[in-house]
mmCIF file of C-alpha atoms in Angstrom:
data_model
loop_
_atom_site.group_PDB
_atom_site.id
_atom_site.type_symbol
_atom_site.label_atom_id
_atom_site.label_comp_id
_atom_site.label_asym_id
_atom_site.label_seq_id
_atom_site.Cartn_x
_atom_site.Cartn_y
_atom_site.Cartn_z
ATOM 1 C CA UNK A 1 -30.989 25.735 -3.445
ATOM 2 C CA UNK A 2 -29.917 23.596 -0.638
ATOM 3 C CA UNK A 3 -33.769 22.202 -0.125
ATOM 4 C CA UNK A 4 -33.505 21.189 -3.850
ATOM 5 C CA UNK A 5 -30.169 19.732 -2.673
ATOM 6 C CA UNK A 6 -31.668 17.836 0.382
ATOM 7 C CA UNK A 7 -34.304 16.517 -1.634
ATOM 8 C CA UNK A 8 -32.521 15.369 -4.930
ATOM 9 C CA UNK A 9 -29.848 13.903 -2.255
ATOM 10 C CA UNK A 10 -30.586 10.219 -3.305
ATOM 11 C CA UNK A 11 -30.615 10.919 -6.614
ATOM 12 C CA UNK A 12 -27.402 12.830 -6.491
ATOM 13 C CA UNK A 13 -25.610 10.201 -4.795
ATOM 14 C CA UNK A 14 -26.809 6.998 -6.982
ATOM 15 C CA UNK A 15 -25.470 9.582 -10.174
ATOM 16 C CA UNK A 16 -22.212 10.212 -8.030
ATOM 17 C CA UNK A 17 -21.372 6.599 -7.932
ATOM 18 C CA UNK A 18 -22.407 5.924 -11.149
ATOM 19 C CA UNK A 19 -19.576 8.184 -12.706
ATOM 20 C CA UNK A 20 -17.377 7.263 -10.445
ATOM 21 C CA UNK A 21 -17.196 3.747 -11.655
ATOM 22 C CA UNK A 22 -17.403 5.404 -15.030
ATOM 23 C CA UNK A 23 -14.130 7.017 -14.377
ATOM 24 C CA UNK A 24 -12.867 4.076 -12.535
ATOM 25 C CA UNK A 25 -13.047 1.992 -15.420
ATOM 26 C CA UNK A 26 -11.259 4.368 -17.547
ATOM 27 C CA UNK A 27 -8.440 5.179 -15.313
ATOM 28 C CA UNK A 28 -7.236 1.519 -14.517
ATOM 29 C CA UNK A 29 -8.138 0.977 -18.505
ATOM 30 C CA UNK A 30 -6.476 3.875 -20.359
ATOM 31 C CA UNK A 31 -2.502 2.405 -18.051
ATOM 32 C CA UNK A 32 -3.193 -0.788 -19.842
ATOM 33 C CA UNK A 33 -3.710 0.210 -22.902
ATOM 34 C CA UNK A 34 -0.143 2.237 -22.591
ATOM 35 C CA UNK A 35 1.390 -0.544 -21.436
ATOM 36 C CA UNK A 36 0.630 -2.696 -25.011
ATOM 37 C CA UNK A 37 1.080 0.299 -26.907
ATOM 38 C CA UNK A 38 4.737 0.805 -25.438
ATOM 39 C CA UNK A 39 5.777 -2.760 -25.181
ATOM 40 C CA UNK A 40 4.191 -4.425 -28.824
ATOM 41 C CA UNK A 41 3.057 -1.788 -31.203
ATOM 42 C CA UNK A 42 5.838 0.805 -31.675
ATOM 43 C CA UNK A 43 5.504 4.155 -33.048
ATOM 44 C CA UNK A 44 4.203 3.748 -36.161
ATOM 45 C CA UNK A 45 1.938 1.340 -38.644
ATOM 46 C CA UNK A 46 -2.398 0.474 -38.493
ATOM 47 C CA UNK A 47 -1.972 -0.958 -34.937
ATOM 48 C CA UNK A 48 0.120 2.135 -33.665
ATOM 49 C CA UNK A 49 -3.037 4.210 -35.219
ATOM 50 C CA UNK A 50 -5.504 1.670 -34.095
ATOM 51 C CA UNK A 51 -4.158 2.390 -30.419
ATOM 52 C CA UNK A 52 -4.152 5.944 -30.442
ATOM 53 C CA UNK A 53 -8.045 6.066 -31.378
ATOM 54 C CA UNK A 54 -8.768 3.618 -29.205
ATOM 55 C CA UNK A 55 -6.871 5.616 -26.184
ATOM 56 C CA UNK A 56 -8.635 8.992 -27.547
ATOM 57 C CA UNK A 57 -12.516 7.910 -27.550
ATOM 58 C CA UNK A 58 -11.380 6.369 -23.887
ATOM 59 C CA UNK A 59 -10.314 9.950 -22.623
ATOM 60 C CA UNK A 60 -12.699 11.960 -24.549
ATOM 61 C CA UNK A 61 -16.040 9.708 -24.806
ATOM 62 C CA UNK A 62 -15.486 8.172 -21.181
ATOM 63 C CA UNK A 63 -13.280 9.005 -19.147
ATOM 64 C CA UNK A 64 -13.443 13.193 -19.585
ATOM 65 C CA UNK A 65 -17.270 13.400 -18.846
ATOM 66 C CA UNK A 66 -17.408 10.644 -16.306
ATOM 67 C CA UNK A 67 -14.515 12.909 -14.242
ATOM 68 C CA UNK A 68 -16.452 15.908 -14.932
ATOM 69 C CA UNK A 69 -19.701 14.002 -13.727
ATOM 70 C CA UNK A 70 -18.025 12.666 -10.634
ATOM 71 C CA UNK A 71 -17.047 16.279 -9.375
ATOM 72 C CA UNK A 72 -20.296 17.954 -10.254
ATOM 73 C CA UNK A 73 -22.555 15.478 -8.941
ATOM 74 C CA UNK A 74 -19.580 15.153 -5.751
ATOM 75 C CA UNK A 75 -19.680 18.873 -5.324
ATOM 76 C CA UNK A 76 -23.464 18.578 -5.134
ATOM 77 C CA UNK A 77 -23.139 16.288 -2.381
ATOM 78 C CA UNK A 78 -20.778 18.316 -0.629
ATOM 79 C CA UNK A 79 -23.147 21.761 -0.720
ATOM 80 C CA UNK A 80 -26.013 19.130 0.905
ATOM 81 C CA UNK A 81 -26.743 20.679 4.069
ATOM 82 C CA UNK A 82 -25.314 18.170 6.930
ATOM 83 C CA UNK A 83 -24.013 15.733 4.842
ATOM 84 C CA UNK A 84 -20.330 16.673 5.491
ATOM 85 C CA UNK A 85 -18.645 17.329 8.542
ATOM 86 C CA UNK A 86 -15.977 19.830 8.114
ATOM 87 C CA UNK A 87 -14.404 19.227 11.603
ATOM 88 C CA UNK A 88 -13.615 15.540 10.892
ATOM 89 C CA UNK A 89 -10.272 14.214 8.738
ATOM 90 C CA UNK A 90 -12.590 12.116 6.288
ATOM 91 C CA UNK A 91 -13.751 14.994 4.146
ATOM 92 C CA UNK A 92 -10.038 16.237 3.747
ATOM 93 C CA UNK A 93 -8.205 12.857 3.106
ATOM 94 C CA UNK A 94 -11.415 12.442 0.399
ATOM 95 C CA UNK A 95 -10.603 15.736 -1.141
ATOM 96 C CA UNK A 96 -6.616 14.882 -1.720
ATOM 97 C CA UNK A 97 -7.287 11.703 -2.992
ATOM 98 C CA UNK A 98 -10.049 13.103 -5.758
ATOM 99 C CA UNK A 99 -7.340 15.537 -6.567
ATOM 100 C CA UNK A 100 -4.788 12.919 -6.806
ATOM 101 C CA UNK A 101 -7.022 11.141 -8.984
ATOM 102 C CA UNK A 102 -7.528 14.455 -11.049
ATOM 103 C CA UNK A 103 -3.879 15.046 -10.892
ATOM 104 C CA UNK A 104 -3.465 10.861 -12.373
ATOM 105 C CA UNK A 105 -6.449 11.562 -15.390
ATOM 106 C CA UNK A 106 -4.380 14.527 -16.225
ATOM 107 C CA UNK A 107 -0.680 12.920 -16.429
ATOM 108 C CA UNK A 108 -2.610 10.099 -18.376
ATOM 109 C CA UNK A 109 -4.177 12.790 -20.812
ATOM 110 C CA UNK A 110 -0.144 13.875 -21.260
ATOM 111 C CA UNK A 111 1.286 10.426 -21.692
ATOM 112 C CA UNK A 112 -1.720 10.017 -24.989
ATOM 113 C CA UNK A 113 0.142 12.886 -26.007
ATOM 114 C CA UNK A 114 3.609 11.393 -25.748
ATOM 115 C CA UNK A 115 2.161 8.604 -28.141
ATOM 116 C CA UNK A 116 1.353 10.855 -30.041
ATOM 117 C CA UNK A 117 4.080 13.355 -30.942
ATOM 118 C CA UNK A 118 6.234 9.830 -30.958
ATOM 119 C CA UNK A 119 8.203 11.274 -27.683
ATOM 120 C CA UNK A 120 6.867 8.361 -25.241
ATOM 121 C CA UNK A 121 10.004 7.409 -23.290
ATOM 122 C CA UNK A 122 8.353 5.405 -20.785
ATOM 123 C CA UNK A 123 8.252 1.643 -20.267
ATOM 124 C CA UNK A 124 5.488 -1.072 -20.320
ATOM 125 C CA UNK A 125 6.795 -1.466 -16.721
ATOM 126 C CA UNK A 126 6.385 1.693 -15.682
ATOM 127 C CA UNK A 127 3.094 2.171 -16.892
ATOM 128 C CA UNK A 128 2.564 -0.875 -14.871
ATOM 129 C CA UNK A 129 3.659 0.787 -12.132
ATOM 130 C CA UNK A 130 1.239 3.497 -12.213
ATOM 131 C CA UNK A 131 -1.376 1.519 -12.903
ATOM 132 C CA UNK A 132 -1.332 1.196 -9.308
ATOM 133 C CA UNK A 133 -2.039 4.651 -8.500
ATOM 134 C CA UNK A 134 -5.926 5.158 -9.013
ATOM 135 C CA UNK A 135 -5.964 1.501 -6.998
ATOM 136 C CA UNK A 136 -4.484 3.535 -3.801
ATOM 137 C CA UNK A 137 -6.424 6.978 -4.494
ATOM 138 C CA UNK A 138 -9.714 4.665 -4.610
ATOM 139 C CA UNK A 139 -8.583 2.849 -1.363
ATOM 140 C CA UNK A 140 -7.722 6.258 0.678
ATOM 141 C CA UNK A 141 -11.544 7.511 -0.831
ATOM 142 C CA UNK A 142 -13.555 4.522 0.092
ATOM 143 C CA UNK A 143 -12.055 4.180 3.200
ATOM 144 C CA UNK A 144 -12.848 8.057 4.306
ATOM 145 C CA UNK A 145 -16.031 7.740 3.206
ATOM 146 C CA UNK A 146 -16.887 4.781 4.522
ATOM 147 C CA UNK A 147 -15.027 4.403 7.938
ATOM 148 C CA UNK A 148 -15.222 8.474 8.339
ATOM 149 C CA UNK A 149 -12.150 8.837 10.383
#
């Protein structure tokens, strides 16, 4: 398994970054759209309805399998014999920042939810606020991968 690893290692890692964006895209995205849904549509009416499917095929079409993408094809890199060295910080700060990320695609999944049910009691601002959090997550990640510390 690992030789198939080794060699498939380019591939692997050009797939890896290619969800990545993927999810990228979504995750700064999906905030946005929260933040016009909460500050100009309401709860209700075609735009209210027009928002909510635009939000679901965002988590469900994109943002879901590019996520799921990033950590299989990230988890392949990780099981690639000498790729990863377990005694330096990099790999660790990586790993909390791809589960903060997780942690952000999952509190985003909740917030559709709030639209939903009709229960959203957060602001435009606020959602502008944590807008900012994949920004930092991607920050911490590129700079443990690339700098290694």
């Amino acid at each position: 398994m690992t030789d198939l690893l080794a060699l498939g290692y380019p591939w692997i890692k050009a797939f890896h970054i290619m969800s990545v964006i993927a999810w990228m895209a979504g995750l700064f995205y999906l905030p946005r759209l929260f933040v016009y849904h909460a500050e100009q549509v309401g709860q209700s009416g075609q735009t209210h309805a027009l928002f909510q499917t635009m939000e679901l095929k965002l988590l469900r079409v994109i943002m879901n399998p590019a996520m799921i993408a990033t950590w299989v094809f990230g988890l392949c890199l990780v099981f690639t014999p000498g790729i990863v060295d377990w005694t330096a910080i990099w790999p660790w700060t990586k790993a909390a920042g791809v589960l903060g990320m997780t942690w952000f695609h999952h509190w985003l999944g909740l917030r559709r939810k709030d639209f939903i049910s009709g229960s959203n009691d957060l602001s435009g601002r606020q959602y502008r606020m944590m807008n900012e959090v994949p920004t930092l997550l991607m920050v911490l990640i590129v700079l443990s991968v690339v700098i290694k510390f």
